[in-house]
Tab-separated table of C-alpha atoms in Angstrom:
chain	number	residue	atom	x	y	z
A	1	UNK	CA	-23.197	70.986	0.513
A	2	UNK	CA	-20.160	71.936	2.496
A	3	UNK	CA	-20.135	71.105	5.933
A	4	UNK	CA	-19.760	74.956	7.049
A	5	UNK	CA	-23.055	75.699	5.597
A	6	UNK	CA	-24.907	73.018	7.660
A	7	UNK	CA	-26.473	74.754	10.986
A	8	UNK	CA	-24.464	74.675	13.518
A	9	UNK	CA	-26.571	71.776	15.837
A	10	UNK	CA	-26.178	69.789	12.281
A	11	UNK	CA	-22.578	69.186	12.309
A	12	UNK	CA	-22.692	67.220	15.736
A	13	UNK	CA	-22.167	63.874	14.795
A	14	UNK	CA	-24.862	62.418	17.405
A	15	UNK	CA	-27.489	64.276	15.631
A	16	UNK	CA	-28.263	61.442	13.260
A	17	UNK	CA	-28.140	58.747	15.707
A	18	UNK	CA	-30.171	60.727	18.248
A	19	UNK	CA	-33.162	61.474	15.325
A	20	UNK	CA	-32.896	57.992	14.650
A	21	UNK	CA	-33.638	56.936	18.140
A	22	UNK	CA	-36.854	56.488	19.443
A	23	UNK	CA	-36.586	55.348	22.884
A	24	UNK	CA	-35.760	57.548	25.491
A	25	UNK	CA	-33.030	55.090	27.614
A	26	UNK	CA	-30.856	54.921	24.093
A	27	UNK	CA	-30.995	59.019	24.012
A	28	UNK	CA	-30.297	59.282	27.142
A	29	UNK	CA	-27.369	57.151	27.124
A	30	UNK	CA	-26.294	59.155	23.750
A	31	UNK	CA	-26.066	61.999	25.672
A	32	UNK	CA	-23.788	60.674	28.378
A	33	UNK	CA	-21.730	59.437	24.817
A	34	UNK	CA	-21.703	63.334	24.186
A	35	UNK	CA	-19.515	63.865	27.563
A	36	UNK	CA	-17.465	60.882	26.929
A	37	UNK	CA	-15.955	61.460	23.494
A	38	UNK	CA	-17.906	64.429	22.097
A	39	UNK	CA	-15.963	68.109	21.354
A	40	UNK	CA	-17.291	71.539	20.696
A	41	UNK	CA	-19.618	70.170	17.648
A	42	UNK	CA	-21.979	68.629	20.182
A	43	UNK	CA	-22.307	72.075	22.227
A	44	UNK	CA	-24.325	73.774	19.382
A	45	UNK	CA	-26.865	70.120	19.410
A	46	UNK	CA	-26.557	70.293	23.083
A	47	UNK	CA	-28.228	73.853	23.557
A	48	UNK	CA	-31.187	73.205	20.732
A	49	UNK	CA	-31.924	69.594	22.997
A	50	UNK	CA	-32.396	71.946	25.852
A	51	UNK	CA	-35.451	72.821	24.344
A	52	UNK	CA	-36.682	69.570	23.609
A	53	UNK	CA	-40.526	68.566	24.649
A	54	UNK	CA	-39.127	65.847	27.104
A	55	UNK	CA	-37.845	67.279	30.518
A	56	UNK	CA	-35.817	64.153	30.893
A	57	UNK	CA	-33.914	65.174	27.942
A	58	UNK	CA	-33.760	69.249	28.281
A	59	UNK	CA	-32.873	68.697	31.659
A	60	UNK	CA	-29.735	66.154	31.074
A	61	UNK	CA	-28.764	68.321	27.428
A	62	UNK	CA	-28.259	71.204	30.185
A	63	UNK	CA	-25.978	69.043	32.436
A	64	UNK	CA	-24.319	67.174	29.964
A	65	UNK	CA	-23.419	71.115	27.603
A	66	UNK	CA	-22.290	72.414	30.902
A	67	UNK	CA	-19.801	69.458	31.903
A	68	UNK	CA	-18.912	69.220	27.964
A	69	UNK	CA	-17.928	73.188	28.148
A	70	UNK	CA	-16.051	72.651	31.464
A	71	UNK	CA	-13.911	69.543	29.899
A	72	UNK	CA	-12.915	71.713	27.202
A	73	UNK	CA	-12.592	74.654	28.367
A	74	UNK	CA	-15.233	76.187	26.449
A	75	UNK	CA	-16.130	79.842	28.024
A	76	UNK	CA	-20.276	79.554	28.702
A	77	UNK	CA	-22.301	82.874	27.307
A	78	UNK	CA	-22.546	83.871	31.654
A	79	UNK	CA	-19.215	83.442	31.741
A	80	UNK	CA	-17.984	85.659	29.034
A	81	UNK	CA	-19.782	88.150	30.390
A	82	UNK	CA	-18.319	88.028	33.739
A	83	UNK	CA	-15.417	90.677	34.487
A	84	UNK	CA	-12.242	90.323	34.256
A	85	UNK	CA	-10.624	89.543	37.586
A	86	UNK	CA	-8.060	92.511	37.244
A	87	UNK	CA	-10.862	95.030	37.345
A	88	UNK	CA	-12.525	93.921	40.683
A	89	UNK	CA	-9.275	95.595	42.281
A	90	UNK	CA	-9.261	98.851	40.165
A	91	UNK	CA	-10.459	101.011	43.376
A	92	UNK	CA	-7.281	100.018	44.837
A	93	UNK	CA	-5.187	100.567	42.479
A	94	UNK	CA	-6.122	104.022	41.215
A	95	UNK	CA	-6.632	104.867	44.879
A	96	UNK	CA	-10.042	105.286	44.562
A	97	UNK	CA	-12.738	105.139	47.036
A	98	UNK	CA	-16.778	104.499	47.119
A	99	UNK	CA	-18.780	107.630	48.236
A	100	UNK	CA	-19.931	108.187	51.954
A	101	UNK	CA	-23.419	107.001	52.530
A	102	UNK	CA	-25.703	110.395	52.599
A	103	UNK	CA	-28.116	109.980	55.427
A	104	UNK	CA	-30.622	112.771	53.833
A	105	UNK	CA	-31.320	109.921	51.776
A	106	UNK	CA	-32.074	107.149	53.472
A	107	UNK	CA	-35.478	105.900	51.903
A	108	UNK	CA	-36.487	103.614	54.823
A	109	UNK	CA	-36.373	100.781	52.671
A	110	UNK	CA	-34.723	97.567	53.676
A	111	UNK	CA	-32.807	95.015	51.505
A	112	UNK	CA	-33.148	91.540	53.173
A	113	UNK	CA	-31.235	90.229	49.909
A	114	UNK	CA	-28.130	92.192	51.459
A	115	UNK	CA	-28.163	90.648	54.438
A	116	UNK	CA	-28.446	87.010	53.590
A	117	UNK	CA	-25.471	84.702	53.256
């Protein structure tokens, strides 16, 4: 079988040694392996070990994927889906500007989530 038809989570190379591993300090520690010399193979086995039955686990695949993606510049799903920064100043450059407030309808409603810093 050719490695491009394995699942993705497959091709990591710490998969074997983490299904091989019983105790929880040596996965652990594989996982902090992952950050040291892993590359975007490990991502894929990252994200299905955030689902993982241990919180332990889940909990440090999460920190370790999103340190891994940083290191190598790996785009995260939130972040691809994040505008681009050349479109928060399109108002400005097309000389555009956001409608006045219409007090006719003000619904009495307040938005403490506006006001918080």
């Amino acid at each position: 079988m050719e490695n491009n038809q394995l699942p993705e989570y497959l091709q990591s190379i710490f998969y074997p040694l983490f299904q091989h591993t019983e105790d929880l300090e040596c996965q652990l520690m594989l996982l902090d392996e992952m950050l040291k010399v892993g590359d975007r193979k490990e991502i894929p086995f990252l994200s299905e070990l955030e689902f993982h039955h241990n919180p332990k686990i889940s909990n440090k695949a999460f920190a370790i994927k999103n340190e891994l993606q940083s290191k190598l510049g790996v785009l995260s799903d939130a972040e691809r889906r994040r505008l681009p920064m050349n479109l928060c100043f399109i108002y400005d450059e097309f000389n555009i500007r956001p409608s006045k407030i219409d007090n006719e309808l003000d619904f009495e409603v307040e938005l403490d989530i506006l006001n918080m810093k």
